[in-house]
Amino acid sequence: MDIKEIKNKLSTGLVENLINEPSAHYIHVLLLRELQSSAIFTTSGQDADIATVGIVADGELVDYSPVMMFKRKQTGSDRRKGKELQRNLIDMKDTMNVNEMTQDSPESILYGSAAGDEAISVTSRVMYDTAYSIRDSSVVVEEKFQNAPGDEFVKGPTTAIREPDFIIPGTLFPCVITLRDVTFDELVFVLGITKMNKRYGAATSRIGRMENHIIGIYYGLEEGPANLILSQEVSRRMAVENGGLTKENLNKVLYTPVLDVEKVKRFVKQTFDDDIQTLNIKSLDDADVEKLLEYITDETLKQALENQKTKASEFLKKVNEELKKKKAKK
């Protein structure tokens, strides 16, 4: 199947041209985010972001505390990568400064922007949700301490400084990126960002290396299962595979020192596929997903951005003119 046929297959979840009113076209990109170096996910500046949730096993509620990768940790990093690609591929200047974004850039028209000179704000059509680690925070969070810096050979005792909590390499976060009312070129752009972006969390110039495994692409009229459901169901399925959904087997999964990435990828996809059976969502065949991902190169990304650059500029101009007409009538 060629790219044109794949685009036609995805048509239920895509729009041909940019629209200003939601019209229930959804594309879902199913991911497993794998940390490949230590990372910092914190809102307090010190403690890792964790939740307390529960899974039922043996008729009992087994509570545990997964690490949370807040949605803004994902969107902020992806947006920076998107603007970086714009500058490189189509020489379009843009910024992450909230009130200074280039509103008609392909990235800003897709990911959203605050009101600019024209007093128009753009709502994001890329939806993220907080992702949850499969394992408990007690086995994936490290506290580190360092002595105060100094270069003397002989010195008195120094105070140990606690660094922010670090999430260890090998931590896995199943998650979904949902695109609403996007064009095919915008889908190519998001897939390009997802494939190429390698840094998430704080201090990304030194840590936060992440591999985004794209394991499924879906299309339809509604949103799919939440990230928390994906993480918890993977834990359940791994416990079942290890002898049954008992409290003991579930805890072995939640507190294991390491998880098999390939096995987790398989369980994440099975979970999503099973959960959408009663929803208006269909999956792209694995072979077509692979072909679509292979299609995304610097050249195809550049072409997609060039196409979207024209559409974005025309769309924002049209919306602005319509708003001016409405104001003139009042």
Tab-separated table of C-alpha atoms in Angstrom:
chain	number	residue	atom	x	y	z
A	1	MET	CA	0.000	0.000	0.000
A	2	ASP	CA	1.428	3.440	-0.947
A	3	ILE	CA	1.190	6.621	1.123
A	4	LYS	CA	-1.822	7.906	-0.802
A	5	GLU	CA	-3.736	4.739	0.063
A	6	ILE	CA	-2.698	5.017	3.722
A	7	LYS	CA	-3.918	8.618	3.742
A	8	ASN	CA	-7.263	7.491	2.295
A	9	LYS	CA	-7.540	4.785	4.950
A	10	LEU	CA	-6.998	7.410	7.662
A	11	SER	CA	-9.533	9.817	6.127
A	12	THR	CA	-12.119	9.256	8.871
A	13	GLY	CA	-9.694	10.839	11.326
A	14	LEU	CA	-8.350	13.609	9.066
A	15	VAL	CA	-9.569	16.849	7.510
A	16	GLU	CA	-8.570	18.072	4.062
A	17	ASN	CA	-8.350	21.740	5.065
A	18	LEU	CA	-8.062	23.579	8.369
A	19	ILE	CA	-11.402	24.209	10.054
A	20	ASN	CA	-12.424	26.491	12.909
A	21	GLU	CA	-15.035	24.277	14.580
A	22	PRO	CA	-14.491	20.800	16.072
A	23	SER	CA	-15.816	18.076	13.772
A	24	ALA	CA	-14.903	14.778	15.505
A	25	HIS	CA	-11.960	13.668	13.370
A	26	TYR	CA	-9.457	11.895	15.633
A	27	ILE	CA	-6.057	10.300	15.083
A	28	HIS	CA	-4.438	8.438	18.001
A	29	VAL	CA	-0.701	7.759	18.166
A	30	LEU	CA	-0.018	4.947	20.651
A	31	LEU	CA	3.397	5.180	22.325
A	32	LEU	CA	5.614	3.554	24.857
A	33	ARG	CA	8.046	6.131	26.212
A	34	GLU	CA	11.258	4.476	27.452
A	35	LEU	CA	13.716	6.426	29.590
A	36	GLN	CA	17.283	5.809	28.426
A	37	SER	CA	18.971	8.035	30.989
A	38	SER	CA	17.977	9.554	34.312
A	39	ALA	CA	15.253	12.195	34.128
A	40	ILE	CA	13.628	14.763	36.412
A	41	PHE	CA	9.820	14.974	36.438
A	42	THR	CA	8.882	17.326	39.267
A	43	THR	CA	6.594	20.294	39.849
A	44	SER	CA	7.948	21.134	43.305
A	45	GLY	CA	11.524	21.369	42.061
A	46	GLN	CA	12.589	18.573	44.399
A	47	ASP	CA	10.229	15.599	44.715
A	48	ALA	CA	9.211	13.354	41.836
A	49	ASP	CA	5.576	13.660	40.760
A	50	ILE	CA	3.774	10.552	41.992
A	51	ALA	CA	0.158	9.432	42.337
A	52	THR	CA	-1.528	6.859	44.580
A	53	VAL	CA	-3.843	4.522	42.668
A	54	GLY	CA	-5.123	0.987	42.991
A	55	ILE	CA	-5.605	-2.230	41.016
A	56	VAL	CA	-8.014	-4.995	42.053
A	57	ALA	CA	-6.456	-8.477	42.391
A	58	ASP	CA	-7.874	-11.463	44.299
A	59	GLY	CA	-10.847	-9.306	45.178
A	60	GLU	CA	-8.558	-6.869	47.018
A	61	LEU	CA	-7.439	-3.374	46.131
A	62	VAL	CA	-3.670	-3.290	45.663
A	63	ASP	CA	-2.524	0.312	46.013
A	64	TYR	CA	0.756	1.587	44.629
A	65	SER	CA	2.375	4.889	43.650
A	66	PRO	CA	3.443	5.259	40.006
A	67	VAL	CA	5.551	8.170	38.770
A	68	MET	CA	3.607	10.715	36.740
A	69	MET	CA	4.921	12.299	33.575
A	70	PHE	CA	2.666	15.345	33.516
A	71	LYS	CA	1.234	16.313	30.148
A	72	ARG	CA	3.090	19.645	30.146
A	73	LYS	CA	6.384	17.741	30.399
A	74	GLN	CA	5.431	16.129	27.088
A	75	THR	CA	3.880	19.105	25.283
A	76	GLY	CA	6.611	21.584	26.200
A	77	SER	CA	9.378	19.333	24.913
A	78	ASP	CA	7.497	18.373	21.742
A	79	ARG	CA	6.665	22.006	20.999
A	80	ARG	CA	10.294	23.046	21.337
A	81	LYS	CA	11.256	20.264	18.924
A	82	GLY	CA	8.519	21.326	16.489
A	83	LYS	CA	9.681	24.943	16.438
A	84	GLU	CA	13.274	23.750	16.055
A	85	LEU	CA	12.292	21.701	12.976
A	86	GLN	CA	10.455	24.712	11.515
A	87	ARG	CA	13.558	26.880	11.824
A	88	ASN	CA	15.765	24.240	10.240
A	89	LEU	CA	13.537	22.992	7.427
A	90	ILE	CA	11.543	26.042	6.297
A	91	ASP	CA	13.494	28.879	7.952
A	92	MET	CA	10.457	30.036	9.950
A	93	LYS	CA	11.220	31.967	13.103
A	94	ASP	CA	9.043	31.201	16.101
A	95	THR	CA	9.364	31.228	19.871
A	96	MET	CA	8.029	29.520	22.994
A	97	ASN	CA	7.415	32.925	24.618
A	98	VAL	CA	3.677	32.803	25.204
A	99	ASN	CA	2.643	36.192	23.807
A	100	GLU	CA	5.270	36.348	21.070
A	101	MET	CA	4.557	33.183	19.063
A	102	THR	CA	4.271	33.368	15.299
A	103	GLN	CA	0.585	32.537	15.200
A	104	ASP	CA	0.415	31.484	11.570
A	105	SER	CA	3.367	29.081	11.789
A	106	PRO	CA	2.502	25.394	11.201
A	107	GLU	CA	3.497	24.592	14.793
A	108	SER	CA	1.482	27.365	16.468
A	109	ILE	CA	-1.629	26.783	14.373
A	110	LEU	CA	-1.507	23.116	15.407
A	111	TYR	CA	-0.306	23.239	19.032
A	112	GLY	CA	-2.033	26.530	19.864
A	113	SER	CA	-1.020	30.033	20.925
A	114	ALA	CA	-2.179	32.812	23.222
A	115	ALA	CA	-3.748	36.006	21.876
A	116	GLY	CA	-1.273	37.980	19.796
A	117	ASP	CA	-1.390	41.320	17.990
A	118	GLU	CA	-4.679	40.431	16.320
A	119	ALA	CA	-6.277	39.448	19.677
A	120	ILE	CA	-6.857	35.917	18.379
A	121	SER	CA	-5.985	32.854	20.425
A	122	VAL	CA	-5.519	29.461	18.797
A	123	THR	CA	-6.654	26.300	20.594
A	124	SER	CA	-4.359	23.290	20.458
A	125	ARG	CA	-5.501	20.338	18.370
A	126	VAL	CA	-2.859	18.029	19.854
A	127	MET	CA	-4.058	16.459	23.094
A	128	TYR	CA	-1.787	14.885	25.685
A	129	ASP	CA	-2.625	13.246	28.996
A	130	THR	CA	-0.463	12.599	32.035
A	131	ALA	CA	1.394	9.292	31.638
A	132	TYR	CA	2.011	6.838	34.500
A	133	SER	CA	4.914	4.469	35.056
A	134	ILE	CA	4.033	0.779	35.144
A	135	ARG	CA	6.202	0.166	38.203
A	136	ASP	CA	5.941	1.717	41.665
A	137	SER	CA	7.924	4.869	42.372
A	138	SER	CA	9.905	3.096	45.101
A	139	VAL	CA	11.802	1.123	42.438
A	140	VAL	CA	12.169	3.828	39.777
A	141	VAL	CA	13.006	6.968	41.811
A	142	GLU	CA	16.474	7.713	43.168
A	143	GLU	CA	17.518	10.369	45.668
A	144	LYS	CA	20.997	11.753	45.060
A	145	PHE	CA	23.175	13.930	47.272
A	146	GLN	CA	26.319	15.891	46.474
A	147	ASN	CA	28.767	17.860	48.550
A	148	ALA	CA	29.021	21.600	48.110
A	149	PRO	CA	31.538	22.374	45.331
A	150	GLY	CA	35.090	23.384	46.195
A	151	ASP	CA	38.604	22.796	44.883
A	152	GLU	CA	40.671	22.916	48.069
A	153	PHE	CA	42.868	19.891	48.898
A	154	VAL	CA	42.103	20.243	52.597
A	155	LYS	CA	38.847	21.678	53.822
A	156	GLY	CA	36.407	21.379	56.656
A	157	PRO	CA	33.154	19.388	56.526
A	158	THR	CA	30.631	20.564	53.930
A	159	THR	CA	26.873	20.301	53.803
A	160	ALA	CA	25.449	17.636	51.531
A	161	ILE	CA	23.037	19.064	49.001
A	162	ARG	CA	20.064	16.982	47.955
A	163	GLU	CA	19.436	17.053	44.236
A	164	PRO	CA	15.928	16.663	42.757
A	165	ASP	CA	14.563	13.121	42.545
A	166	PHE	CA	15.801	11.241	39.490
A	167	ILE	CA	13.686	8.759	37.520
A	168	ILE	CA	15.953	5.874	36.561
A	169	PRO	CA	16.680	4.587	33.037
A	170	GLY	CA	14.367	1.776	31.961
A	171	THR	CA	11.223	3.418	33.346
A	172	LEU	CA	8.322	2.932	30.913
A	173	PHE	CA	5.334	5.208	30.285
A	174	PRO	CA	2.516	3.941	28.006
A	175	CYS	CA	0.650	6.896	26.522
A	176	VAL	CA	-1.424	8.221	23.643
A	177	ILE	CA	-1.139	11.458	21.653
A	178	THR	CA	-4.542	12.366	20.235
A	179	LEU	CA	-4.848	14.669	17.228
A	180	ARG	CA	-8.147	16.381	16.527
A	181	ASP	CA	-9.205	17.704	13.112
A	182	VAL	CA	-5.690	17.644	11.629
A	183	THR	CA	-4.576	17.434	8.017
A	184	PHE	CA	-2.335	14.645	6.739
A	185	ASP	CA	0.601	17.079	6.634
A	186	GLU	CA	0.031	17.909	10.308
A	187	LEU	CA	-0.012	14.207	11.158
A	188	VAL	CA	3.331	13.818	9.358
A	189	PHE	CA	4.667	16.758	11.391
A	190	VAL	CA	3.575	15.252	14.740
A	191	LEU	CA	4.976	11.830	13.828
A	192	GLY	CA	8.243	13.496	12.829
A	193	ILE	CA	8.440	15.321	16.172
A	194	THR	CA	7.627	12.119	18.070
A	195	LYS	CA	10.254	10.113	16.187
A	196	MET	CA	12.978	12.726	16.521
A	197	ASN	CA	12.423	14.174	19.990
A	198	LYS	CA	14.769	12.550	22.494
A	199	ARG	CA	14.690	14.811	25.576
A	200	TYR	CA	12.014	15.249	28.236
A	201	GLY	CA	11.832	16.693	31.758
A	202	ALA	CA	14.125	19.220	33.461
A	203	ALA	CA	17.819	19.832	32.635
A	204	THR	CA	17.476	18.196	29.213
A	205	SER	CA	20.887	19.445	28.083
A	206	ARG	CA	22.376	16.827	30.429
A	207	ILE	CA	19.714	14.194	31.186
A	208	GLY	CA	16.202	13.121	30.190
A	209	ARG	CA	17.054	10.944	27.188
A	210	MET	CA	13.882	9.211	26.000
A	211	GLU	CA	13.024	6.765	23.224
A	212	ASN	CA	9.493	7.111	21.856
A	213	HIS	CA	8.356	3.727	20.543
A	214	ILE	CA	5.412	4.304	18.181
A	215	ILE	CA	3.467	1.050	18.391
A	216	GLY	CA	0.144	1.932	16.777
A	217	ILE	CA	-1.804	4.541	14.810
A	218	TYR	CA	-5.604	4.696	15.044
A	219	TYR	CA	-8.397	6.793	13.543
A	220	GLY	CA	-12.063	7.427	14.276
A	221	LEU	CA	-14.732	9.679	15.768
A	222	GLU	CA	-13.820	9.675	19.462
A	223	GLU	CA	-11.061	9.492	22.059
A	224	GLY	CA	-9.662	6.184	23.275
A	225	PRO	CA	-8.610	4.770	26.659
A	226	ALA	CA	-6.766	6.930	29.217
A	227	ASN	CA	-3.048	6.518	29.891
A	228	LEU	CA	-3.635	5.339	33.465
A	229	ILE	CA	-5.871	2.517	32.184
A	230	LEU	CA	-3.139	1.428	29.770
A	231	SER	CA	-0.469	1.291	32.489
A	232	GLN	CA	-2.679	-0.584	34.944
A	233	GLU	CA	-3.937	-3.085	32.392
A	234	VAL	CA	-0.373	-3.864	31.314
A	235	SER	CA	0.416	-4.666	34.962
A	236	ARG	CA	-2.624	-6.952	35.160
A	237	ARG	CA	-1.744	-8.805	31.978
A	238	MET	CA	1.856	-9.314	33.040
A	239	ALA	CA	0.650	-10.718	36.370
A	240	VAL	CA	-1.734	-13.090	34.566
A	241	GLU	CA	1.110	-14.284	32.335
A	242	ASN	CA	3.190	-14.958	35.451
A	243	GLY	CA	0.612	-17.356	36.904
A	244	GLY	CA	-2.617	-15.439	37.467
A	245	LEU	CA	-4.010	-12.132	38.702
A	246	THR	CA	-3.115	-12.562	42.363
A	247	LYS	CA	-1.904	-9.914	44.777
A	248	GLU	CA	1.493	-11.596	44.953
A	249	ASN	CA	1.952	-11.781	41.170
A	250	LEU	CA	0.758	-8.203	40.705
A	251	ASN	CA	3.232	-6.918	43.289
A	252	LYS	CA	6.018	-8.789	41.509
A	253	VAL	CA	5.258	-6.717	38.414
A	254	LEU	CA	4.843	-3.401	40.269
A	255	TYR	CA	8.091	-3.796	42.221
A	256	THR	CA	10.273	-5.682	39.739
A	257	PRO	CA	13.740	-4.151	39.141
A	258	VAL	CA	13.366	-4.340	35.342
A	259	LEU	CA	10.695	-4.853	32.662
A	260	ASP	CA	10.996	-6.459	29.213
A	261	VAL	CA	10.384	-3.570	26.791
A	262	GLU	CA	9.243	-5.758	23.889
A	263	LYS	CA	6.786	-7.620	26.101
A	264	VAL	CA	5.400	-4.340	27.472
A	265	LYS	CA	4.980	-2.969	23.927
A	266	ARG	CA	2.969	-6.060	23.021
A	267	PHE	CA	0.739	-5.726	26.086
A	268	VAL	CA	0.177	-1.984	25.542
A	269	LYS	CA	-1.022	-2.610	21.985
A	270	GLN	CA	-3.208	-5.547	23.036
A	271	THR	CA	-4.790	-3.414	25.766
A	272	PHE	CA	-5.557	-0.513	23.437
A	273	ASP	CA	-6.871	-2.828	20.709
A	274	ASP	CA	-9.173	-4.607	23.182
A	275	ASP	CA	-10.447	-1.392	24.761
A	276	ILE	CA	-11.488	0.193	21.450
A	277	GLN	CA	-13.679	-2.746	20.409
A	278	THR	CA	-16.798	-0.904	21.638
A	279	LEU	CA	-15.612	2.507	20.399
A	280	ASN	CA	-15.734	4.174	17.004
A	281	ILE	CA	-11.984	3.765	16.508
A	282	LYS	CA	-10.129	1.618	13.986
A	283	SER	CA	-6.472	0.652	13.753
A	284	LEU	CA	-4.012	1.082	10.930
A	285	ASP	CA	-2.371	-2.232	10.032
A	286	ASP	CA	1.100	-2.745	11.506
A	287	ALA	CA	2.639	-2.906	8.025
A	288	ASP	CA	1.022	0.425	7.110
A	289	VAL	CA	2.223	2.012	10.364
A	290	GLU	CA	5.765	0.921	9.545
A	291	LYS	CA	5.468	2.236	5.989
A	292	LEU	CA	4.120	5.594	7.212
A	293	LEU	CA	6.950	5.961	9.730
A	294	GLU	CA	9.529	5.082	7.044
A	295	TYR	CA	7.967	7.770	4.821
A	296	ILE	CA	8.871	10.477	7.342
A	297	THR	CA	12.273	11.914	6.405
A	298	ASP	CA	13.706	15.417	6.460
A	299	GLU	CA	12.499	15.871	2.865
A	300	THR	CA	8.903	14.751	3.479
A	301	LEU	CA	8.801	16.750	6.709
A	302	LYS	CA	9.991	19.849	4.853
A	303	GLN	CA	7.317	19.364	2.187
A	304	ALA	CA	4.611	18.850	4.815
A	305	LEU	CA	5.688	22.028	6.629
A	306	GLU	CA	5.778	24.032	3.385
A	307	ASN	CA	2.255	22.855	2.549
A	308	GLN	CA	1.004	23.621	6.037
A	309	LYS	CA	2.732	26.995	6.153
A	310	THR	CA	0.552	28.223	3.298
A	311	LYS	CA	-2.617	26.702	4.727
A	312	ALA	CA	-1.949	28.094	8.215
A	313	SER	CA	-1.382	31.632	6.950
A	314	GLU	CA	-4.529	31.570	4.793
A	315	PHE	CA	-6.587	30.044	7.605
A	316	LEU	CA	-5.583	32.612	10.237
A	317	LYS	CA	-6.168	35.464	7.783
A	318	LYS	CA	-9.636	34.129	6.959
A	319	VAL	CA	-10.592	33.716	10.620
A	320	ASN	CA	-9.319	37.205	11.426
A	321	GLU	CA	-11.387	38.743	8.623
A	322	GLU	CA	-14.499	36.882	9.778
A	323	LEU	CA	-14.028	38.145	13.345
A	324	LYS	CA	-13.594	41.708	12.130
A	325	LYS	CA	-16.835	41.458	10.152
A	326	LYS	CA	-18.689	40.163	13.214
A	327	LYS	CA	-17.365	43.031	15.338
A	328	ALA	CA	-18.335	45.566	12.660
A	329	LYS	CA	-21.940	44.322	12.754
A	330	LYS	CA	-22.262	44.901	16.496
